PDB file of C-alpha atoms and ligand atoms in Angstrom:
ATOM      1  CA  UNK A   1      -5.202  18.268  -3.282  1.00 91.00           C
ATOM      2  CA  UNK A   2      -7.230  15.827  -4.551  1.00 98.00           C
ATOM      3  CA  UNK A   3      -5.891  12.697  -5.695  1.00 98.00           C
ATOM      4  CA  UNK A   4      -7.036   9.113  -7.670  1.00 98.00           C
ATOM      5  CA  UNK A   5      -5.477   6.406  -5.698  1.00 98.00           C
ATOM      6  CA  UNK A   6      -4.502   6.644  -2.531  1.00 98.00           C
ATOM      7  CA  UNK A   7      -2.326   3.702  -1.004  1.00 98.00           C
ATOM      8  CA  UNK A   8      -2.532   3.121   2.289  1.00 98.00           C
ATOM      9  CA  UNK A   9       0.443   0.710   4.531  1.00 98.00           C
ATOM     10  CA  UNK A  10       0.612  -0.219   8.008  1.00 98.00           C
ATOM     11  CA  UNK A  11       4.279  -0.082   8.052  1.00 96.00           C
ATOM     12  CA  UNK A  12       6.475   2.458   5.812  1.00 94.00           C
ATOM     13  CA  UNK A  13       7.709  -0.013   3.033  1.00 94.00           C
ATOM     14  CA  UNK A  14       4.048  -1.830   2.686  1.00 97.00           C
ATOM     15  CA  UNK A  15       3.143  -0.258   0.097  1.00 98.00           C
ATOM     16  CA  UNK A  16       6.664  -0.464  -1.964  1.00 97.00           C
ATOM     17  CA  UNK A  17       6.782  -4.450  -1.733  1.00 97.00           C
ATOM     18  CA  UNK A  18       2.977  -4.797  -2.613  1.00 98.00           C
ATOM     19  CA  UNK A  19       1.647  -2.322  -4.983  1.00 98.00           C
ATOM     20  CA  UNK A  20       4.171   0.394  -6.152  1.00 98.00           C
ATOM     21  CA  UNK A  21       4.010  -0.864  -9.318  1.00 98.00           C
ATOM     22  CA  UNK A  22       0.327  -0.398  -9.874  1.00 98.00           C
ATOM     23  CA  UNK A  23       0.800   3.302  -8.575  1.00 98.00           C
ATOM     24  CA  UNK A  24       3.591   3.892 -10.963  1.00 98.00           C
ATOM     25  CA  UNK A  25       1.841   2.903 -13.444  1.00 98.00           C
ATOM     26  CA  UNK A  26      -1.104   4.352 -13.223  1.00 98.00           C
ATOM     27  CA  UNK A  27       1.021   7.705 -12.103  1.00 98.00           C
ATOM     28  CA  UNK A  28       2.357   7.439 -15.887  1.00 98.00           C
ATOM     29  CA  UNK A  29      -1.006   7.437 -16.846  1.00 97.00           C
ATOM     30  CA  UNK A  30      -1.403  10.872 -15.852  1.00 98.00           C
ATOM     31  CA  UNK A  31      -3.408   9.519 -12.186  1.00 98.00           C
ATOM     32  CA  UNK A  32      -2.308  11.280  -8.739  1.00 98.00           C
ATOM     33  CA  UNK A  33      -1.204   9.288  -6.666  1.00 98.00           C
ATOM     34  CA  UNK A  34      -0.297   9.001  -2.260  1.00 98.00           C
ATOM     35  CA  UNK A  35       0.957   7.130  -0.100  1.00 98.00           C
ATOM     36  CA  UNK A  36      -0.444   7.399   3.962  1.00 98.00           C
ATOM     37  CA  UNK A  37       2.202   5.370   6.168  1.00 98.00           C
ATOM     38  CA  UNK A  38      -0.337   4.414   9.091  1.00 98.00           C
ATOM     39  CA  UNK A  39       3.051   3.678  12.023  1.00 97.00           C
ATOM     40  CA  UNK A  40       6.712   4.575  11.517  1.00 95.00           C
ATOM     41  CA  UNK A  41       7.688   1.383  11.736  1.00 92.00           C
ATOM     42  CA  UNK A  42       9.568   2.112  15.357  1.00 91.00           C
ATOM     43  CA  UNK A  43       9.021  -2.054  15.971  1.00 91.00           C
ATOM     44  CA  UNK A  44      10.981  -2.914  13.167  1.00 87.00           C
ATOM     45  CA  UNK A  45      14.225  -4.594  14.407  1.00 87.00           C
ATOM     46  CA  UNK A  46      16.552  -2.782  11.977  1.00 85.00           C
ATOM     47  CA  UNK A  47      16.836   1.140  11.460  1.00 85.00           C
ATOM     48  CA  UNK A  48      14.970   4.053  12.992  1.00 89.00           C
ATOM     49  CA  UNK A  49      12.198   6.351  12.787  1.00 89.00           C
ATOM     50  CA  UNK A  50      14.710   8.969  11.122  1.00 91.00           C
ATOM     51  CA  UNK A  51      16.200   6.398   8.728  1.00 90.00           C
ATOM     52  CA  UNK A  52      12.637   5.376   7.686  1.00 89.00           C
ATOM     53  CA  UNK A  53      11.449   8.656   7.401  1.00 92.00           C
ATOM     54  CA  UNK A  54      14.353   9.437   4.857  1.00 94.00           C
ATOM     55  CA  UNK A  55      13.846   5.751   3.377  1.00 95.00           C
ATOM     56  CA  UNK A  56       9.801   6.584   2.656  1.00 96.00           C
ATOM     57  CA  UNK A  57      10.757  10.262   1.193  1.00 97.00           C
ATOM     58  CA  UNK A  58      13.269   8.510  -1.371  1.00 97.00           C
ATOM     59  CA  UNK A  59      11.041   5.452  -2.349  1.00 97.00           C
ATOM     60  CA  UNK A  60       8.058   8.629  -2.872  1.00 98.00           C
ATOM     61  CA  UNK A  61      10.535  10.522  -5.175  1.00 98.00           C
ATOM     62  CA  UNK A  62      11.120   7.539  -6.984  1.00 98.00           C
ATOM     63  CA  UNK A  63       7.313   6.476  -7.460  1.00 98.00           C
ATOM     64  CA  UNK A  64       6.744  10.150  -8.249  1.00 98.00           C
ATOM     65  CA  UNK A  65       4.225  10.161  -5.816  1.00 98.00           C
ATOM     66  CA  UNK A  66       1.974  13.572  -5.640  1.00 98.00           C
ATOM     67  CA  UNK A  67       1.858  13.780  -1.623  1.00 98.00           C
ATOM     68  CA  UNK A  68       2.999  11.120   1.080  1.00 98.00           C
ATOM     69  CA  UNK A  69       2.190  11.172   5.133  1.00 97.00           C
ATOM     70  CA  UNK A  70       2.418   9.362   8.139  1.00 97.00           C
ATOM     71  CA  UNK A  71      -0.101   9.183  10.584  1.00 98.00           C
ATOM     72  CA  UNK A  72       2.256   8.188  13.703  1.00 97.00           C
ATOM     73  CA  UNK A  73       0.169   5.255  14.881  1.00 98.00           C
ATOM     74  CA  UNK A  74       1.465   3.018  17.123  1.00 97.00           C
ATOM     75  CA  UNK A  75       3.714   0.426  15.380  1.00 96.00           C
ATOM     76  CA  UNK A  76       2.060  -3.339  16.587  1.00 97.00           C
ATOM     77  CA  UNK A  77      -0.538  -1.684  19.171  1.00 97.00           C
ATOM     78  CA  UNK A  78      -2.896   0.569  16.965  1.00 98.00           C
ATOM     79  CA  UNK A  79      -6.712  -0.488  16.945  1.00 97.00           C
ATOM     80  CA  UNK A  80      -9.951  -0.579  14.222  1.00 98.00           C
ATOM     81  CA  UNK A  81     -11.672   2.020  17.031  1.00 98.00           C
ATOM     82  CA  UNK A  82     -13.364   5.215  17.071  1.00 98.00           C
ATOM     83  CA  UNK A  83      -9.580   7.437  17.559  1.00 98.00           C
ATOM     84  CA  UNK A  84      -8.066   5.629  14.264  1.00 98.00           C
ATOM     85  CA  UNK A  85     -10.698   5.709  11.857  1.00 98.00           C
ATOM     86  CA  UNK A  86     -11.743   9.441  12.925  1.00 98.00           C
ATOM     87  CA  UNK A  87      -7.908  10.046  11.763  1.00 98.00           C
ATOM     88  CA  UNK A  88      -8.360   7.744   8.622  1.00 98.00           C
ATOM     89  CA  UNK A  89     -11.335   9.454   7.568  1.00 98.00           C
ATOM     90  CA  UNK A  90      -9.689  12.911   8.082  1.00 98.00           C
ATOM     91  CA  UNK A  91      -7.010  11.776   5.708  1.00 98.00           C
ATOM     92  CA  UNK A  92      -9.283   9.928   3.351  1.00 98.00           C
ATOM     93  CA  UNK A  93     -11.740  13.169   3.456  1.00 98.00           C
ATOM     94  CA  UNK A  94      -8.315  15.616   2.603  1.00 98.00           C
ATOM     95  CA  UNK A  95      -7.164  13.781  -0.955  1.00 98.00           C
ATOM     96  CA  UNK A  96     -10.660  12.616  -1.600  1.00 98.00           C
ATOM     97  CA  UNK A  97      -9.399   9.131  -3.905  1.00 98.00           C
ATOM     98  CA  UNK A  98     -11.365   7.528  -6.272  1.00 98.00           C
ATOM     99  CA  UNK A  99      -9.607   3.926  -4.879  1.00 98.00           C
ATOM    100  CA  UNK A 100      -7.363   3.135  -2.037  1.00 98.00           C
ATOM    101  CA  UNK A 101      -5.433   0.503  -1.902  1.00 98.00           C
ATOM    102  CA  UNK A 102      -4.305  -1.065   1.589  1.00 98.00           C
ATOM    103  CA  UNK A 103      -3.354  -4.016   3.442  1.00 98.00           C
ATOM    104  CA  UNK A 104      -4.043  -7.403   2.467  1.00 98.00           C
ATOM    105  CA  UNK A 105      -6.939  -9.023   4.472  1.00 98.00           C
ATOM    106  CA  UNK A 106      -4.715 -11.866   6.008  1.00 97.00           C
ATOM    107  CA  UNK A 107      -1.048 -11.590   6.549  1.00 97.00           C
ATOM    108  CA  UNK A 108       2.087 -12.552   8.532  1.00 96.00           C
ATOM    109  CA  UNK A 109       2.374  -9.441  10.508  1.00 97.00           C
ATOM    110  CA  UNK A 110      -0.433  -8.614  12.261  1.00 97.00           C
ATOM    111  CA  UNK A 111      -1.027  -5.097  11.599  1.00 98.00           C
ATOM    112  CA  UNK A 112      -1.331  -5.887   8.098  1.00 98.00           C
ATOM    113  CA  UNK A 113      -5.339  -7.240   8.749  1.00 98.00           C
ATOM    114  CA  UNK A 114      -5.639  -4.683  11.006  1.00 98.00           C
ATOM    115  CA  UNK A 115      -4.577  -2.332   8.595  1.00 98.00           C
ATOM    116  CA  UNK A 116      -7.058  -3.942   5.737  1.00 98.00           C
ATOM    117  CA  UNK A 117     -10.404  -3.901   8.429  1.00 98.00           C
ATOM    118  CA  UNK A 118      -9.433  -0.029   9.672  1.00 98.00           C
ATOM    119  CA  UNK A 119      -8.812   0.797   5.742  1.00 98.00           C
ATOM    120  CA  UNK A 120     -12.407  -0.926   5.315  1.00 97.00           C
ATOM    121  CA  UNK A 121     -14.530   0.506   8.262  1.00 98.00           C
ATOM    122  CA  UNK A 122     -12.648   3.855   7.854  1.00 98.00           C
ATOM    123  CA  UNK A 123     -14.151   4.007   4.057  1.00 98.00           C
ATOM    124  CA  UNK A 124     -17.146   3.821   4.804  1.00 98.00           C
ATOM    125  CA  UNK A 125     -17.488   5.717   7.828  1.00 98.00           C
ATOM    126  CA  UNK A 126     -15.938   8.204   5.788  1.00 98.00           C
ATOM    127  CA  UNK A 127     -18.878   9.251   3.875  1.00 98.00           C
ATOM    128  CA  UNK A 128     -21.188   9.785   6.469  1.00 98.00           C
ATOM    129  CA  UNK A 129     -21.884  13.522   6.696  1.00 98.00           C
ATOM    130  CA  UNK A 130     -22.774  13.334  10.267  1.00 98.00           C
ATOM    131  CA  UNK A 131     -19.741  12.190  11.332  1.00 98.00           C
ATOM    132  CA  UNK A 132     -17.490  15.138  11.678  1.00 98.00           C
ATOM    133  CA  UNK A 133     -13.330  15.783  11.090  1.00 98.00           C
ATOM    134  CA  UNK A 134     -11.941  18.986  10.434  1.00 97.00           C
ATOM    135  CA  UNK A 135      -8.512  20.106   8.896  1.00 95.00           C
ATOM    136  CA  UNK A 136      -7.053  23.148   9.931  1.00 94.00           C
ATOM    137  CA  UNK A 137      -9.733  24.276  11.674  1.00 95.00           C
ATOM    138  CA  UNK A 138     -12.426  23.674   8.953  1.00 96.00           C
ATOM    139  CA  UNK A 139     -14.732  20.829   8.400  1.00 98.00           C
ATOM    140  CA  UNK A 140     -14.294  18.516   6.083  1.00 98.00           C
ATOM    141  CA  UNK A 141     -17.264  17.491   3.294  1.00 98.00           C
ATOM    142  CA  UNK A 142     -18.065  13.943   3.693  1.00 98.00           C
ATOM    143  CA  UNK A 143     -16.142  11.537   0.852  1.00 98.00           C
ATOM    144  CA  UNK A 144     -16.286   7.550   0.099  1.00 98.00           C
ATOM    145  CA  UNK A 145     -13.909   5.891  -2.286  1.00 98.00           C
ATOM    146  CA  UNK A 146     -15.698   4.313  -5.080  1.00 98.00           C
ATOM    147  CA  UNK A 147     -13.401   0.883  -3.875  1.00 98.00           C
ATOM    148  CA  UNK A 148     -11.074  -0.509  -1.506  1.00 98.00           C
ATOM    149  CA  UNK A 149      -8.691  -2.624  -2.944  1.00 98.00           C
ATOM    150  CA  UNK A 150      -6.301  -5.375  -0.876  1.00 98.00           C
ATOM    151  CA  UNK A 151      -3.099  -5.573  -2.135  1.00 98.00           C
ATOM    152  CA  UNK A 152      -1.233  -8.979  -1.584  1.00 98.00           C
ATOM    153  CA  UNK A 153       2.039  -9.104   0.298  1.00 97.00           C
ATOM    154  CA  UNK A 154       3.779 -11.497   2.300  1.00 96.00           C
ATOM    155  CA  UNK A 155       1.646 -14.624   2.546  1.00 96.00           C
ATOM    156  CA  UNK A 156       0.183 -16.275  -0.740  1.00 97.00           C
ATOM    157  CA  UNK A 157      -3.693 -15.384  -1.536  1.00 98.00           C
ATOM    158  CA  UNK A 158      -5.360 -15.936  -4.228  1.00 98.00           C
ATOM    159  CA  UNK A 159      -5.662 -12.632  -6.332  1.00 98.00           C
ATOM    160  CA  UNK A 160      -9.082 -11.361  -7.335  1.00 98.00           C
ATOM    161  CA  UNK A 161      -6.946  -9.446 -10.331  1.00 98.00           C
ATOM    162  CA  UNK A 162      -3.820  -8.728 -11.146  1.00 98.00           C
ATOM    163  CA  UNK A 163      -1.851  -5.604 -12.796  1.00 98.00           C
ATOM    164  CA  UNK A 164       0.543  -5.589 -15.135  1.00 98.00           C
ATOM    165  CA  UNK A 165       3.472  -3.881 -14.241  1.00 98.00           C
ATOM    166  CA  UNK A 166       6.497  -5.262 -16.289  1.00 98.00           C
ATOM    167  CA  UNK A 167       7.176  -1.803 -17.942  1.00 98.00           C
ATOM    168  CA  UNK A 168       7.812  -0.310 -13.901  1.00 98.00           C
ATOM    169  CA  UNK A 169       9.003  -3.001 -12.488  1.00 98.00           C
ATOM    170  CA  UNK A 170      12.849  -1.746 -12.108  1.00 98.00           C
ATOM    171  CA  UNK A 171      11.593   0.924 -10.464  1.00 98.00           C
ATOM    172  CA  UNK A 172       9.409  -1.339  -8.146  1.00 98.00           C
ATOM    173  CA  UNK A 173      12.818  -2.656  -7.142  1.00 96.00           C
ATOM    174  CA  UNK A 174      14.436   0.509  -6.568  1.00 96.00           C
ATOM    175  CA  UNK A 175      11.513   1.682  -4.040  1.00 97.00           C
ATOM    176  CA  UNK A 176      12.210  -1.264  -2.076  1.00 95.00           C
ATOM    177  CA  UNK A 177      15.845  -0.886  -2.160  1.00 93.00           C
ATOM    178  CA  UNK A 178      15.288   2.549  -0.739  1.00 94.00           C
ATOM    179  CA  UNK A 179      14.258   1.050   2.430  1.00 92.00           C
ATOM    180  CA  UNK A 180      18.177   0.412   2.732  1.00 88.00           C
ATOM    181  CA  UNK A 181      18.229  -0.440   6.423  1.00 88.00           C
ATOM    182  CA  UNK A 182      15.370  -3.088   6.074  1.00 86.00           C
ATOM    183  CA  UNK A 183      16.367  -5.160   3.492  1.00 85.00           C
ATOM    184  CA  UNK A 184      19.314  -7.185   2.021  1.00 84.00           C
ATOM    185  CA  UNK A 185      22.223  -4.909   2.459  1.00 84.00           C
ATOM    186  CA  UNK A 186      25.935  -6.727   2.538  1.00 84.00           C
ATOM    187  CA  UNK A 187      27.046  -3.387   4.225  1.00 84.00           C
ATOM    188  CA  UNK A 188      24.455  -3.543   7.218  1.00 84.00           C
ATOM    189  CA  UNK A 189      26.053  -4.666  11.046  1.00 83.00           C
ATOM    190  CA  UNK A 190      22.328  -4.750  12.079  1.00 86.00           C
ATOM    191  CA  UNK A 191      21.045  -8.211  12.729  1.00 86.00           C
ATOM    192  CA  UNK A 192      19.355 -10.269  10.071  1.00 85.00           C
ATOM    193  CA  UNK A 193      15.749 -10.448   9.680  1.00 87.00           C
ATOM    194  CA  UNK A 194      13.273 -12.145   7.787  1.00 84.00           C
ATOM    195  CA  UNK A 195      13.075  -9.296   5.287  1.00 85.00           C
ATOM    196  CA  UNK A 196      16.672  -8.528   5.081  1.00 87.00           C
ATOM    197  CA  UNK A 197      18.141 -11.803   3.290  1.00 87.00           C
ATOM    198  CA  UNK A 198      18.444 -12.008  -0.142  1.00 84.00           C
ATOM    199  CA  UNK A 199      16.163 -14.750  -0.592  1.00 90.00           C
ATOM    200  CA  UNK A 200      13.345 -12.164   0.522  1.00 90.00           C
ATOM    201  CA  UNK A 201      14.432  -9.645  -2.173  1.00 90.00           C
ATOM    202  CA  UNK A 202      13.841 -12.890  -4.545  1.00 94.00           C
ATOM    203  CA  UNK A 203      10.591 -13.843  -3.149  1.00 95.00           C
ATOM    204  CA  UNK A 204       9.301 -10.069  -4.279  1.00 96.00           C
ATOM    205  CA  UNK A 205      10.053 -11.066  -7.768  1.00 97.00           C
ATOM    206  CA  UNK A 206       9.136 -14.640  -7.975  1.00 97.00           C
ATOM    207  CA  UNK A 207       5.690 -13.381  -7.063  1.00 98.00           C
ATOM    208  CA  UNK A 208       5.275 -10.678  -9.589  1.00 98.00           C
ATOM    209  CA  UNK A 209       6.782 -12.933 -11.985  1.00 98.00           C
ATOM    210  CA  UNK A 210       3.855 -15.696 -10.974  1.00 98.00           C
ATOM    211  CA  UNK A 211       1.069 -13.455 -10.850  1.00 98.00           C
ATOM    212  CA  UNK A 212       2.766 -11.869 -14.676  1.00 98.00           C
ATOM    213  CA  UNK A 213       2.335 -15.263 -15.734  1.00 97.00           C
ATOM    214  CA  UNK A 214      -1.147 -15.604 -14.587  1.00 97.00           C
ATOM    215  CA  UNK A 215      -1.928 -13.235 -17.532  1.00 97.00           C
ATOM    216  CA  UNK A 216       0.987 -13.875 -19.812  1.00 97.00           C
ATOM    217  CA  UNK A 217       3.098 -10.892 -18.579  1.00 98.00           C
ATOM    218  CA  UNK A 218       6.208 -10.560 -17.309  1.00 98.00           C
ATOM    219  CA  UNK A 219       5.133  -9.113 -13.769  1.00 98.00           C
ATOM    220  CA  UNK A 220       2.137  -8.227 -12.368  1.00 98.00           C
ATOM    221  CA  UNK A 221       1.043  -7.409  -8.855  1.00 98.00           C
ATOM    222  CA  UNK A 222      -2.068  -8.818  -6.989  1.00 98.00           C
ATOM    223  CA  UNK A 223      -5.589  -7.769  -5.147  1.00 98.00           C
ATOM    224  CA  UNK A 224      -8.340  -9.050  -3.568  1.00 98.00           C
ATOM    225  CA  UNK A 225     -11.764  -7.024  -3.804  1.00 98.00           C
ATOM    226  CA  UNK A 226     -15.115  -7.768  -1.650  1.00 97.00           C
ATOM    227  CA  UNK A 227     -16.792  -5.946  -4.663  1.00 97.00           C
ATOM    228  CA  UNK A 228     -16.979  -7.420  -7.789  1.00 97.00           C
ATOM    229  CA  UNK A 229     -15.669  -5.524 -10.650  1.00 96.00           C
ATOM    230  CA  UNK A 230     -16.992  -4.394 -13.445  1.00 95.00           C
ATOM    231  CA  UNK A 231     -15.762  -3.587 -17.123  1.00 94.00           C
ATOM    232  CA  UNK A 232     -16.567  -0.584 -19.468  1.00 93.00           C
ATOM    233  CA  UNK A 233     -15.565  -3.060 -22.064  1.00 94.00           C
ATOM    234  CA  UNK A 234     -13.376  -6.676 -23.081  1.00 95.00           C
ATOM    235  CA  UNK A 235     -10.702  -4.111 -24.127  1.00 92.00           C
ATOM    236  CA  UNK A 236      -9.667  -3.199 -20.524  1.00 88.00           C
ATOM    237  CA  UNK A 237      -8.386  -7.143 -20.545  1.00 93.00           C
ATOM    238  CA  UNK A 238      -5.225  -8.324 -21.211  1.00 93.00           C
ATOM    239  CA  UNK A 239      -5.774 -10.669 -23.850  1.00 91.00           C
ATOM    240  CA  UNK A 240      -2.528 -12.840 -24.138  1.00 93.00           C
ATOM    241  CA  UNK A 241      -2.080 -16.046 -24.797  1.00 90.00           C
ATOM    242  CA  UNK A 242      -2.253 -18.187 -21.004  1.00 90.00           C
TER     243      UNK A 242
HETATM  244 ZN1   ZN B 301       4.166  -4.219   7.302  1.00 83.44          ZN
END
């Protein structure tokens, strides 16, 4: 199956609190759409691999997402080497995406730039015919995205753009509150975390809310690029009043 953008998170959840809006969204404009978890999150302090797994297949009903995998990396120990991107580029090669979004470049957790220079090498690599993957016992044809796209996610960086996504942004929410062992939950016995307060919940939508008013929206979710973008056209701007 081939699909348009392709989001890819070191941790299940990455992707939800960073750019599920922007996949929504473009999902409702008739785009397919994946997520590729790269660990199951087995570091995490809270839940397990089963409760994540059933976590990331509720937040992908509820982003309609067209197919959604985990690549069973190790959670805090993977590596930007040979073994990972030859599995990156066998899963970039399979939905063929036109972008893929991924990790921001610079982040609290660690695997998060590891995530963002693996996503980057990976990319590349990936359309090189002479480097070979196969799926199911057949090789795959060589494919590069047209762009790799940082999303933004725990630590402040300047975005590059910004989406709007006030008209999915309940459902944004909802994703996240899928991951129901991770974050706020006045139910959960499992210790607090850093992502499990309320307050963190909060920060999601303080941000969208500040990069919404960057371009006089309500919320809007951030990138950073290393290619510059181009426009068919002013009309692809959002021309409010900031
Ligand atoms: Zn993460």
């Amino acid at each position: 199956m081939k699909l348009d953008i392709l989001a890819f998170g070191a941790h299940p959840d990455d992707v939800e609190l960073s750019c599920a809006g922007v996949l929504l969204v473009e999902k409702l404009n008739g785009k397919k759409t994946g997520i590729i978890d790269l660990t199951q999150g087995e570091m995490g302090t809270r839940g397990t691999i089963e409760t994540r797994q059933k976590e990331s297949a509720d937040a992908a009903k509820i982003l309609q997402l067209d197919a959604r995998e985990n690549l069973s990396f190790a959670d805090g120990f993977f590596f930007n080497d040979k073994e990972h991107q030859l599995s990156v580029i066998a899963a970039i090669r399979k939905y063929r995406p036109e972008i893929i979004l991924c990790n921001a470049t610079e982040d609290r957790h660690p695997d998060h730039a590891k995530g963002a220079a693996l996503m980057y090498d990976a990319g590349f690599l990936s359309g090189l015919s002479k480097i070979e993957t196969s799926l199911n016992g057949v090789l795959q044809l060589a494919w590069r995205p047209k762009y790799v796209f940082n999303y933004i996610q725990d630590r402040y960086l300047h975005p590059d753009f910004v989406v709007d996504i006030s008209a999915v942004m309940d459902a944004k929410i909802e994703a996240i509150k899928a991951y129901s062992t991770q974050f706020y939950n006045p139910g959960s016995l499992e210790p607090q975390t850093y992502i499990s307060t309320p307050d963190f919940l909060e920060s999601i939508i303080f941000r969208a809310k500040m990069f919404g008013k960057m371009i006089g929206v309500q919320y809007a979710e951030g990138f950073t690029s290393k290619k510059v973008l181009g426009l068919s056209g002013f009309d692809a701007i959002v021309q409010n009043n900031t």
